[in-house]
Amino acid sequence: MLRTRSVLIFLSLAFLGLSNATGQNRYTISGYINDSASGEALIGASLFVKEINKGIGTNVYGFYSITLDEGTYTLQVRYLGYKDMVRTVALTSDQKQNFDMASSAVVIREAEVVGRKGKGNTESTDMGRIDVDVQKLRTLPALLGEVDILKVIQFLPGVKSNGEGNSGFYVRGGGPDQNLILLDDATVYNASHLFGFFSVFNADAVKNLELYKGGMPAQYGGRISSVLDITMKEGNDQKFHGQGGIGLISSRLTLEGPIVKDRSSFIVSGRRTYIDVLTKPFLKDNPNFGGSGYYFYDLNAKANYRISDKDRVYLSGYFGRDVFDFGTSNPGDPKFKIPWGNATVAGRWNHVFGPKLFMNATATFSDYKFEFQGDQDQFSFSLKSGIRDYGLKVDLNQYASVQHNLKYGGQYINHLYTPSTVVVESGDTDFNIDTPSRLKAHEGALYISDEFEATDRLLITAGLRLTTFTHVGSYNEYIFDDQGVQTGTRSYAAGEKIASYAALEPRLSARFKLNKNSSVKASYNRGQQYVHLASFSSIALPTDVWIPSSKNVKPLIGSQYAAGYYRDFAERMFETSVEVYYKDMQNLIEYAEGVQPQDNGNNNYDANLVFGKGYSYGAEFFVKKRTGKLNGWVGYTWSKTMRIFDDINNGEEFPSRWDRRNDISVVVGYDHSKRWQFGATFVYSTGQAVTLPVNRYWIEGRLVSEYTQRNGYRMAPYHRLDLAATLHNRDTKEMTDPTTGEVTEVPRKWRSSWTFSVYNAYNRANPYFIYFANSGVPAEGTFQVVAKQVSLFSILPSITWNFNF
């Protein structure tokens, strides 16, 4: 465990040793770039200094800093969808320059759903990094009208869907547990509602989304495949504002406004489905589903306060739950209840130590719980699991000079894991299933990175992250003999070390400019992951269990190499890129074949696991049109993802369940006018690899199946076309002066739009799973086994009414 003193010593040394001493004639310009209408920070806005042909981008809080020689400079501030600002400054001392940018009147012609800030496609060292403008998503088709930010990133090269309608995603061959999902710096462990068909993120409350699928910066850690960093809105500090929508299955409402104008603001956003309300009258008298129902809800809230020009504080939270009930109207029939959900809290403090040093300190709380309850007559069964985190993090950004941008800091997380806990009762009898100990662990990290401009053409970002992880008691470990008979218990006292790990994680990325429109990039990163998601192959999510590294479960180790070519065309109207990558993964885990959740009762939580390794490599092609009435992108990925487990498939290599050799996505948006917008998406991917029986035999009156190798069968390819059209009401209305009779156009206080969408427009029957049905009589020679495909969604039209005021 890293102690607070160690963190402070590290930060002090970094500040003293790595600061670039300034001369007498060098001064710093710093400040914030915000939206003039709402006061929201503009993330990634660029400030360009014309005289030296260099610039800087704002951080996630809208702060920037740049150090220049004494003189007079022209500052150009740009952000997509906003009017450019130009300001001339005479630099004779350190200066603070804040910019409040106004939205552009031609924003409809500059819509960009995904992209890289500034000239990031060719200028930055970023590889595999994508920014998503959440507010532009409403024009894209959505399942049942629910805008889903996680489904949008599935259209990007290297990011694959978990299946039909599912919001789960897999990045460059990694599993779902290898994605670090952050909401205002708090970890979200299960990002899905409705068993994965919708994400937990309400787009109305989200400001910005960044996805890193390669070249992971040193400030991120704990996962080896990707980072999805989601920032909530801060709230409008100028005036009260609201927005919402009513769809086929859910409604949402968001309210925001100033607490103290120009100083403090809030935002509250809620969403709930009403499937249970709509279906209850029809199911009430149904003998098969009379006791069934499902709903989910979530609530986002955030407040901020600017104490001074140097200090700002933020407090944000999320709470969401899914509740699924299944039962009949017959009191004697079995009944099931499955509640699960997340809760997060994040408190943050920004402090500007000086024009060159920005600090953000964060305290986080994250909690995920899953529970399955079942009962019939006097018999009851329950299964519980979850994970809870308490975290502290300090990040410092030091703008040492135009050539150097330093980032360093430290992090500590206290983990509390609840493995599968089984309780079985029958009448007054409790079955002897010991409750597994809650698992405790401490995780710490220190990091430092420097983005430095070696030459006008060569830009390098180099970083190093030191991580530690300690699994501690209290914990009871069962001891078994060779025959599997329990012979005793080893008890670890509270705080006693059970297992400990440490690692250095290097991060390196570089960009070399070939000319003003093209560049080549390369990156390498190595990471270690101390938390694992154990998935039961025979049971669907969310029954999967989060477990820590321990004596038997080694940390996941991932190394990724990537290289790419990037080119812009027609004054950056078009962006293109080609990236190739290779990823190596060690210490992967799976549950042994045939294991069920209840098998962990009276056993160690890691007793039923098997261990292996894997690799993935591929090539990703991306072409995007950024501006104009017609915009969008085309992405194509060829990849191969394999796994090797000694205890699975006879130790032979087999395709991962997330192996998709070919993946194509097309996203198109068309702004026909100020009132009409159209959108379309198309996806195609190779069929999922599954294990199926290929032959069946009757042996001594029993039906015996012969299976393919592990994941040796490919289901039919998946492809789908979705369409959408959005009709906006008029921005203005006519007002007649009662005295003069003059008619004028005035802005509407209440605005609304209708979005019409069609999911699976040509009614493709995509495979969801395959099962086998028997027919006939063996003795008569008429027995047959027939494979049948289950498809989930046919063509689904939907309509959503959105409003804001």
Short mmCIF file of N, CA and C in Angstrom, two decimals, residues 512-657:
data_model
loop_
_atom_site.label_atom_id
_atom_site.label_comp_id
_atom_site.label_asym_id
_atom_site.label_seq_id
_atom_site.Cartn_x
_atom_site.Cartn_y
_atom_site.Cartn_z
N PHE A 512 5.48 11.65 -35.92
CA PHE A 512 6.43 12.29 -36.83
C PHE A 512 5.66 12.86 -38.00
N LYS A 513 5.73 14.19 -38.20
CA LYS A 513 5.01 14.85 -39.27
C LYS A 513 5.75 14.69 -40.59
N LEU A 514 5.05 14.15 -41.58
CA LEU A 514 5.62 14.04 -42.92
C LEU A 514 5.47 15.36 -43.66
N ASN A 515 4.33 16.00 -43.49
CA ASN A 515 4.08 17.33 -44.03
C ASN A 515 2.92 17.91 -43.23
N LYS A 516 2.35 19.02 -43.66
CA LYS A 516 1.33 19.68 -42.84
C LYS A 516 0.02 18.89 -42.79
N ASN A 517 -0.15 17.93 -43.69
CA ASN A 517 -1.40 17.19 -43.74
C ASN A 517 -1.28 15.72 -43.36
N SER A 518 -0.09 15.23 -43.09
CA SER A 518 0.05 13.80 -42.82
C SER A 518 1.14 13.54 -41.79
N SER A 519 1.02 12.41 -41.11
CA SER A 519 2.00 12.02 -40.10
C SER A 519 1.94 10.53 -39.90
N VAL A 520 2.99 10.01 -39.28
CA VAL A 520 3.01 8.61 -38.85
C VAL A 520 3.18 8.61 -37.32
N LYS A 521 2.59 7.58 -36.68
CA LYS A 521 2.64 7.48 -35.24
C LYS A 521 2.93 6.05 -34.82
N ALA A 522 3.47 5.91 -33.63
CA ALA A 522 3.71 4.59 -33.05
C ALA A 522 3.54 4.69 -31.55
N SER A 523 3.13 3.58 -30.93
CA SER A 523 2.95 3.59 -29.48
C SER A 523 3.21 2.21 -28.90
N TYR A 524 3.57 2.21 -27.63
CA TYR A 524 3.73 0.98 -26.86
C TYR A 524 3.25 1.25 -25.44
N ASN A 525 2.44 0.35 -24.92
CA ASN A 525 2.08 0.46 -23.51
C ASN A 525 1.94 -0.93 -22.90
N ARG A 526 2.35 -1.00 -21.66
CA ARG A 526 2.26 -2.24 -20.89
C ARG A 526 1.49 -1.93 -19.61
N GLY A 527 0.55 -2.80 -19.27
CA GLY A 527 -0.25 -2.56 -18.09
C GLY A 527 -0.48 -3.83 -17.30
N GLN A 528 -0.84 -3.64 -16.04
CA GLN A 528 -1.13 -4.77 -15.17
C GLN A 528 -2.49 -4.53 -14.54
N GLN A 529 -3.33 -5.55 -14.55
CA GLN A 529 -4.72 -5.43 -14.08
C GLN A 529 -4.92 -6.39 -12.92
N TYR A 530 -5.38 -5.82 -11.79
CA TYR A 530 -5.47 -6.61 -10.56
C TYR A 530 -6.89 -7.07 -10.23
N VAL A 531 -7.86 -6.69 -11.03
CA VAL A 531 -9.24 -7.12 -10.81
C VAL A 531 -9.70 -7.89 -12.04
N HIS A 532 -10.44 -8.97 -11.81
CA HIS A 532 -10.84 -9.86 -12.89
C HIS A 532 -12.35 -10.06 -12.85
N LEU A 533 -12.93 -10.30 -14.02
CA LEU A 533 -14.35 -10.62 -14.12
C LEU A 533 -14.48 -12.08 -14.51
N ALA A 534 -14.99 -12.89 -13.61
CA ALA A 534 -15.17 -14.32 -13.87
C ALA A 534 -16.57 -14.54 -14.42
N SER A 535 -16.65 -15.11 -15.63
CA SER A 535 -17.92 -15.26 -16.33
C SER A 535 -18.34 -16.72 -16.36
N PHE A 536 -19.57 -16.99 -15.96
CA PHE A 536 -20.12 -18.34 -16.04
C PHE A 536 -20.62 -18.57 -17.47
N SER A 537 -20.03 -19.55 -18.13
CA SER A 537 -20.32 -19.75 -19.55
C SER A 537 -21.77 -20.12 -19.80
N SER A 538 -22.45 -20.72 -18.82
CA SER A 538 -23.81 -21.19 -19.04
C SER A 538 -24.86 -20.21 -18.56
N ILE A 539 -24.47 -19.09 -17.98
CA ILE A 539 -25.43 -18.13 -17.44
C ILE A 539 -25.06 -16.74 -17.94
N ALA A 540 -26.05 -15.99 -18.35
CA ALA A 540 -25.80 -14.68 -18.94
C ALA A 540 -25.52 -13.63 -17.87
N LEU A 541 -24.95 -12.53 -18.30
CA LEU A 541 -24.74 -11.39 -17.41
C LEU A 541 -26.06 -10.98 -16.80
N PRO A 542 -26.10 -10.32 -15.63
CA PRO A 542 -24.98 -9.81 -14.85
C PRO A 542 -24.55 -10.71 -13.69
N THR A 543 -24.61 -12.01 -13.84
CA THR A 543 -24.19 -12.91 -12.77
C THR A 543 -22.67 -13.05 -12.69
N ASP A 544 -21.93 -12.44 -13.60
CA ASP A 544 -20.48 -12.52 -13.56
C ASP A 544 -19.96 -11.86 -12.28
N VAL A 545 -18.81 -12.32 -11.81
CA VAL A 545 -18.32 -11.96 -10.48
C VAL A 545 -16.96 -11.28 -10.60
N TRP A 546 -16.81 -10.15 -9.91
CA TRP A 546 -15.53 -9.46 -9.84
C TRP A 546 -14.71 -10.05 -8.69
N ILE A 547 -13.47 -10.44 -8.97
CA ILE A 547 -12.59 -11.01 -7.96
C ILE A 547 -11.21 -10.38 -8.07
N PRO A 548 -10.47 -10.33 -6.95
CA PRO A 548 -9.14 -9.71 -6.97
C PRO A 548 -8.05 -10.71 -7.32
N SER A 549 -6.88 -10.19 -7.66
CA SER A 549 -5.70 -11.02 -7.74
C SER A 549 -5.37 -11.54 -6.34
N SER A 550 -4.81 -12.75 -6.29
CA SER A 550 -4.55 -13.39 -4.99
C SER A 550 -3.34 -14.30 -5.14
N LYS A 551 -3.18 -15.24 -4.18
CA LYS A 551 -2.07 -16.18 -4.27
C LYS A 551 -2.16 -17.02 -5.53
N ASN A 552 -3.38 -17.40 -5.91
CA ASN A 552 -3.57 -18.28 -7.06
C ASN A 552 -3.93 -17.53 -8.33
N VAL A 553 -4.56 -16.38 -8.19
CA VAL A 553 -5.00 -15.59 -9.34
C VAL A 553 -3.97 -14.48 -9.58
N LYS A 554 -3.17 -14.63 -10.60
CA LYS A 554 -2.11 -13.66 -10.89
C LYS A 554 -2.70 -12.45 -11.62
N PRO A 555 -2.04 -11.30 -11.53
CA PRO A 555 -2.53 -10.12 -12.25
C PRO A 555 -2.51 -10.34 -13.76
N LEU A 556 -3.51 -9.78 -14.41
CA LEU A 556 -3.56 -9.78 -15.87
C LEU A 556 -2.47 -8.84 -16.39
N ILE A 557 -1.69 -9.29 -17.35
CA ILE A 557 -0.62 -8.47 -17.92
C ILE A 557 -0.89 -8.30 -19.41
N GLY A 558 -0.91 -7.07 -19.86
CA GLY A 558 -1.15 -6.80 -21.26
C GLY A 558 -0.10 -5.87 -21.85
N SER A 559 0.36 -6.21 -23.04
CA SER A 559 1.30 -5.36 -23.78
C SER A 559 0.73 -5.12 -25.17
N GLN A 560 0.74 -3.86 -25.60
CA GLN A 560 0.19 -3.53 -26.91
C GLN A 560 1.17 -2.67 -27.69
N TYR A 561 1.38 -3.07 -28.94
CA TYR A 561 2.21 -2.32 -29.88
C TYR A 561 1.30 -1.83 -31.01
N ALA A 562 1.47 -0.59 -31.42
CA ALA A 562 0.62 -0.05 -32.49
C ALA A 562 1.42 0.94 -33.33
N ALA A 563 1.03 1.03 -34.60
CA ALA A 563 1.63 2.00 -35.52
C ALA A 563 0.55 2.42 -36.51
N GLY A 564 0.67 3.64 -37.03
CA GLY A 564 -0.36 4.10 -37.94
C GLY A 564 0.09 5.23 -38.83
N TYR A 565 -0.70 5.43 -39.90
CA TYR A 565 -0.50 6.54 -40.84
C TYR A 565 -1.77 7.37 -40.85
N TYR A 566 -1.63 8.71 -40.78
CA TYR A 566 -2.77 9.61 -40.65
C TYR A 566 -2.64 10.73 -41.69
N ARG A 567 -3.76 11.04 -42.33
CA ARG A 567 -3.72 12.08 -43.35
C ARG A 567 -5.05 12.83 -43.39
N ASP A 568 -4.96 14.16 -43.54
CA ASP A 568 -6.13 15.02 -43.70
C ASP A 568 -6.20 15.51 -45.14
N PHE A 569 -7.43 15.72 -45.61
CA PHE A 569 -7.65 16.20 -46.97
C PHE A 569 -8.59 17.40 -46.94
N ALA A 570 -8.47 18.22 -47.96
CA ALA A 570 -9.41 19.33 -48.21
C ALA A 570 -9.62 20.19 -46.97
N GLU A 571 -8.51 20.76 -46.48
CA GLU A 571 -8.58 21.64 -45.31
C GLU A 571 -9.26 20.96 -44.13
N ARG A 572 -8.89 19.71 -43.90
CA ARG A 572 -9.39 18.90 -42.79
C ARG A 572 -10.87 18.58 -42.89
N MET A 573 -11.45 18.74 -44.06
CA MET A 573 -12.82 18.27 -44.23
C MET A 573 -12.88 16.76 -44.10
N PHE A 574 -11.82 16.10 -44.56
CA PHE A 574 -11.74 14.64 -44.47
C PHE A 574 -10.55 14.25 -43.60
N GLU A 575 -10.75 13.27 -42.73
CA GLU A 575 -9.69 12.69 -41.94
C GLU A 575 -9.61 11.19 -42.25
N THR A 576 -8.39 10.68 -42.41
CA THR A 576 -8.21 9.26 -42.68
C THR A 576 -7.10 8.72 -41.79
N SER A 577 -7.17 7.44 -41.51
CA SER A 577 -6.11 6.81 -40.73
C SER A 577 -6.11 5.31 -40.99
N VAL A 578 -4.93 4.74 -40.85
CA VAL A 578 -4.73 3.29 -40.88
C VAL A 578 -3.87 2.94 -39.67
N GLU A 579 -4.36 2.05 -38.81
CA GLU A 579 -3.61 1.62 -37.63
C GLU A 579 -3.49 0.10 -37.63
N VAL A 580 -2.32 -0.38 -37.25
CA VAL A 580 -2.11 -1.81 -37.05
C VAL A 580 -1.67 -2.00 -35.59
N TYR A 581 -2.03 -3.14 -35.01
CA TYR A 581 -1.69 -3.36 -33.61
C TYR A 581 -1.45 -4.85 -33.35
N TYR A 582 -0.74 -5.10 -32.25
CA TYR A 582 -0.57 -6.45 -31.72
C TYR A 582 -0.67 -6.36 -30.21
N LYS A 583 -1.50 -7.22 -29.62
CA LYS A 583 -1.71 -7.21 -28.17
C LYS A 583 -1.46 -8.61 -27.62
N ASP A 584 -0.68 -8.66 -26.55
CA ASP A 584 -0.38 -9.92 -25.86
C ASP A 584 -0.99 -9.86 -24.47
N MET A 585 -1.68 -10.93 -24.05
CA MET A 585 -2.37 -10.97 -22.75
C MET A 585 -1.95 -12.22 -21.99
N GLN A 586 -1.53 -12.04 -20.75
CA GLN A 586 -1.11 -13.14 -19.87
C GLN A 586 -2.03 -13.19 -18.64
N ASN A 587 -2.17 -14.42 -18.10
CA ASN A 587 -2.93 -14.66 -16.86
C ASN A 587 -4.42 -14.36 -17.02
N LEU A 588 -4.98 -14.73 -18.17
CA LEU A 588 -6.43 -14.66 -18.35
C LEU A 588 -7.10 -15.72 -17.48
N ILE A 589 -8.34 -15.47 -17.08
CA ILE A 589 -9.06 -16.44 -16.26
C ILE A 589 -10.41 -16.78 -16.89
N GLU A 590 -10.87 -17.97 -16.61
CA GLU A 590 -12.21 -18.44 -16.98
C GLU A 590 -12.66 -19.41 -15.89
N TYR A 591 -13.98 -19.54 -15.74
CA TYR A 591 -14.47 -20.64 -14.92
C TYR A 591 -14.32 -21.93 -15.71
N ALA A 592 -14.00 -23.01 -15.00
CA ALA A 592 -13.89 -24.32 -15.65
C ALA A 592 -15.23 -24.69 -16.28
N GLU A 593 -15.17 -25.48 -17.32
CA GLU A 593 -16.38 -25.84 -18.05
C GLU A 593 -17.36 -26.57 -17.13
N GLY A 594 -18.63 -26.16 -17.21
CA GLY A 594 -19.67 -26.82 -16.43
C GLY A 594 -19.87 -26.27 -15.04
N VAL A 595 -19.06 -25.30 -14.61
CA VAL A 595 -19.18 -24.76 -13.25
C VAL A 595 -20.39 -23.83 -13.18
N GLN A 596 -21.12 -23.91 -12.06
CA GLN A 596 -22.26 -23.05 -11.81
C GLN A 596 -21.95 -22.12 -10.63
N PRO A 597 -22.71 -21.00 -10.47
CA PRO A 597 -22.41 -20.06 -9.38
C PRO A 597 -22.45 -20.71 -8.00
N GLN A 598 -23.40 -21.62 -7.78
CA GLN A 598 -23.53 -22.22 -6.46
C GLN A 598 -22.37 -23.15 -6.12
N ASP A 599 -21.52 -23.49 -7.10
CA ASP A 599 -20.39 -24.38 -6.83
C ASP A 599 -19.34 -23.73 -5.95
N ASN A 600 -19.43 -22.41 -5.76
CA ASN A 600 -18.47 -21.74 -4.89
C ASN A 600 -18.82 -21.85 -3.42
N GLY A 601 -20.00 -22.39 -3.10
CA GLY A 601 -20.34 -22.59 -1.71
C GLY A 601 -19.42 -23.62 -1.08
N ASN A 602 -19.04 -23.38 0.19
CA ASN A 602 -18.11 -24.27 0.89
C ASN A 602 -16.81 -24.46 0.10
N ASN A 603 -16.34 -23.43 -0.54
CA ASN A 603 -15.13 -23.55 -1.35
C ASN A 603 -14.46 -22.19 -1.44
N ASN A 604 -13.19 -22.18 -1.84
CA ASN A 604 -12.50 -20.92 -2.08
C ASN A 604 -13.04 -20.27 -3.34
N TYR A 605 -13.06 -18.95 -3.34
CA TYR A 605 -13.67 -18.24 -4.47
C TYR A 605 -12.93 -18.49 -5.78
N ASP A 606 -11.63 -18.87 -5.70
CA ASP A 606 -10.85 -19.08 -6.92
C ASP A 606 -10.65 -20.56 -7.24
N ALA A 607 -11.39 -21.46 -6.55
CA ALA A 607 -11.14 -22.89 -6.71
C ALA A 607 -11.57 -23.42 -8.08
N ASN A 608 -12.56 -22.78 -8.70
CA ASN A 608 -13.11 -23.30 -9.95
C ASN A 608 -12.60 -22.55 -11.18
N LEU A 609 -11.49 -21.82 -11.03
CA LEU A 609 -10.96 -21.05 -12.14
C LEU A 609 -9.87 -21.82 -12.88
N VAL A 610 -9.74 -21.54 -14.17
CA VAL A 610 -8.63 -22.03 -14.96
C VAL A 610 -7.93 -20.81 -15.57
N PHE A 611 -6.66 -20.99 -15.93
CA PHE A 611 -5.83 -19.85 -16.32
C PHE A 611 -5.19 -20.08 -17.68
N GLY A 612 -5.02 -18.99 -18.43
CA GLY A 612 -4.44 -19.12 -19.77
C GLY A 612 -3.90 -17.79 -20.27
N LYS A 613 -3.70 -17.73 -21.57
CA LYS A 613 -3.16 -16.53 -22.20
C LYS A 613 -3.85 -16.30 -23.53
N GLY A 614 -3.56 -15.18 -24.14
CA GLY A 614 -4.19 -14.87 -25.42
C GLY A 614 -3.43 -13.80 -26.17
N TYR A 615 -3.84 -13.59 -27.40
CA TYR A 615 -3.25 -12.54 -28.21
C TYR A 615 -4.27 -12.06 -29.23
N SER A 616 -4.04 -10.87 -29.74
CA SER A 616 -4.90 -10.30 -30.76
C SER A 616 -4.07 -9.39 -31.64
N TYR A 617 -4.33 -9.41 -32.93
CA TYR A 617 -3.69 -8.46 -33.84
C TYR A 617 -4.65 -8.12 -34.96
N GLY A 618 -4.43 -6.95 -35.57
CA GLY A 618 -5.35 -6.54 -36.61
C GLY A 618 -4.95 -5.23 -37.25
N ALA A 619 -5.79 -4.81 -38.21
CA ALA A 619 -5.60 -3.54 -38.92
C ALA A 619 -6.94 -2.81 -38.94
N GLU A 620 -6.88 -1.49 -38.71
CA GLU A 620 -8.09 -0.67 -38.63
C GLU A 620 -8.00 0.47 -39.65
N PHE A 621 -9.06 0.63 -40.43
CA PHE A 621 -9.12 1.67 -41.46
C PHE A 621 -10.28 2.61 -41.14
N PHE A 622 -10.03 3.92 -41.25
CA PHE A 622 -11.02 4.90 -40.84
C PHE A 622 -11.00 6.08 -41.80
N VAL A 623 -12.17 6.44 -42.33
CA VAL A 623 -12.33 7.61 -43.20
C VAL A 623 -13.52 8.40 -42.67
N LYS A 624 -13.32 9.69 -42.41
CA LYS A 624 -14.38 10.52 -41.84
C LYS A 624 -14.49 11.83 -42.57
N LYS A 625 -15.72 12.24 -42.83
CA LYS A 625 -16.01 13.58 -43.34
C LYS A 625 -16.51 14.40 -42.17
N ARG A 626 -15.79 15.46 -41.82
CA ARG A 626 -16.04 16.18 -40.58
C ARG A 626 -17.13 17.22 -40.71
N THR A 627 -17.16 17.96 -41.81
CA THR A 627 -18.03 19.13 -41.90
C THR A 627 -18.88 19.05 -43.16
N GLY A 628 -19.80 20.01 -43.25
CA GLY A 628 -20.70 20.06 -44.38
C GLY A 628 -22.04 19.46 -44.04
N LYS A 629 -22.99 19.62 -44.93
CA LYS A 629 -24.33 19.06 -44.69
C LYS A 629 -24.30 17.54 -44.60
N LEU A 630 -23.48 16.91 -45.39
CA LEU A 630 -23.34 15.45 -45.34
C LEU A 630 -22.05 15.12 -44.60
N ASN A 631 -22.15 14.39 -43.49
CA ASN A 631 -20.97 14.04 -42.72
C ASN A 631 -21.13 12.64 -42.15
N GLY A 632 -20.04 12.08 -41.65
CA GLY A 632 -20.09 10.74 -41.10
C GLY A 632 -18.76 10.05 -41.28
N TRP A 633 -18.76 8.72 -41.16
CA TRP A 633 -17.52 7.98 -41.30
C TRP A 633 -17.77 6.55 -41.74
N VAL A 634 -16.69 5.94 -42.24
CA VAL A 634 -16.68 4.52 -42.59
C VAL A 634 -15.48 3.89 -41.89
N GLY A 635 -15.70 2.79 -41.20
CA GLY A 635 -14.62 2.09 -40.51
C GLY A 635 -14.61 0.61 -40.88
N TYR A 636 -13.41 0.07 -41.01
CA TYR A 636 -13.27 -1.36 -41.28
C TYR A 636 -12.14 -1.91 -40.42
N THR A 637 -12.37 -3.08 -39.83
CA THR A 637 -11.37 -3.74 -39.01
C THR A 637 -11.23 -5.19 -39.44
N TRP A 638 -9.98 -5.61 -39.67
CA TRP A 638 -9.68 -7.04 -39.77
C TRP A 638 -8.85 -7.40 -38.54
N SER A 639 -9.27 -8.44 -37.84
CA SER A 639 -8.55 -8.80 -36.62
C SER A 639 -8.67 -10.29 -36.35
N LYS A 640 -7.76 -10.77 -35.51
CA LYS A 640 -7.76 -12.16 -35.08
C LYS A 640 -7.48 -12.18 -33.58
N THR A 641 -8.33 -12.88 -32.82
CA THR A 641 -8.20 -12.93 -31.36
C THR A 641 -8.27 -14.38 -30.92
N MET A 642 -7.22 -14.86 -30.26
CA MET A 642 -7.12 -16.27 -29.89
C MET A 642 -6.83 -16.41 -28.39
N ARG A 643 -7.20 -17.59 -27.86
CA ARG A 643 -6.97 -17.92 -26.46
C ARG A 643 -6.30 -19.29 -26.37
N ILE A 644 -5.49 -19.47 -25.31
CA ILE A 644 -4.82 -20.75 -25.06
C ILE A 644 -4.92 -21.05 -23.56
N PHE A 645 -5.67 -22.11 -23.22
CA PHE A 645 -5.83 -22.56 -21.84
C PHE A 645 -5.47 -24.03 -21.78
N ASP A 646 -4.61 -24.41 -20.85
CA ASP A 646 -4.23 -25.83 -20.72
C ASP A 646 -5.42 -26.71 -20.40
N ASP A 647 -6.41 -26.18 -19.68
CA ASP A 647 -7.55 -26.98 -19.23
C ASP A 647 -8.78 -26.84 -20.11
N ILE A 648 -8.65 -26.17 -21.23
CA ILE A 648 -9.77 -25.98 -22.16
C ILE A 648 -9.31 -26.38 -23.55
N ASN A 649 -10.16 -27.12 -24.26
CA ASN A 649 -9.89 -27.51 -25.65
C ASN A 649 -8.60 -28.33 -25.77
N ASN A 650 -8.33 -29.14 -24.75
CA ASN A 650 -7.15 -30.01 -24.74
C ASN A 650 -5.84 -29.22 -24.88
N GLY A 651 -5.87 -27.98 -24.42
CA GLY A 651 -4.67 -27.16 -24.46
C GLY A 651 -4.39 -26.55 -25.82
N GLU A 652 -5.26 -26.79 -26.80
CA GLU A 652 -5.03 -26.26 -28.15
C GLU A 652 -5.61 -24.85 -28.26
N GLU A 653 -5.00 -24.06 -29.11
CA GLU A 653 -5.44 -22.69 -29.36
C GLU A 653 -6.85 -22.68 -29.93
N PHE A 654 -7.67 -21.71 -29.48
CA PHE A 654 -9.04 -21.61 -29.99
C PHE A 654 -9.44 -20.14 -30.09
N PRO A 655 -10.40 -19.81 -30.97
CA PRO A 655 -10.83 -18.42 -31.12
C PRO A 655 -11.55 -17.95 -29.85
N SER A 656 -11.31 -16.70 -29.49
CA SER A 656 -12.04 -16.10 -28.39
C SER A 656 -13.50 -15.89 -28.79
N ARG A 657 -14.38 -15.82 -27.80
CA ARG A 657 -15.78 -15.53 -28.11
C ARG A 657 -15.93 -14.15 -28.72
#
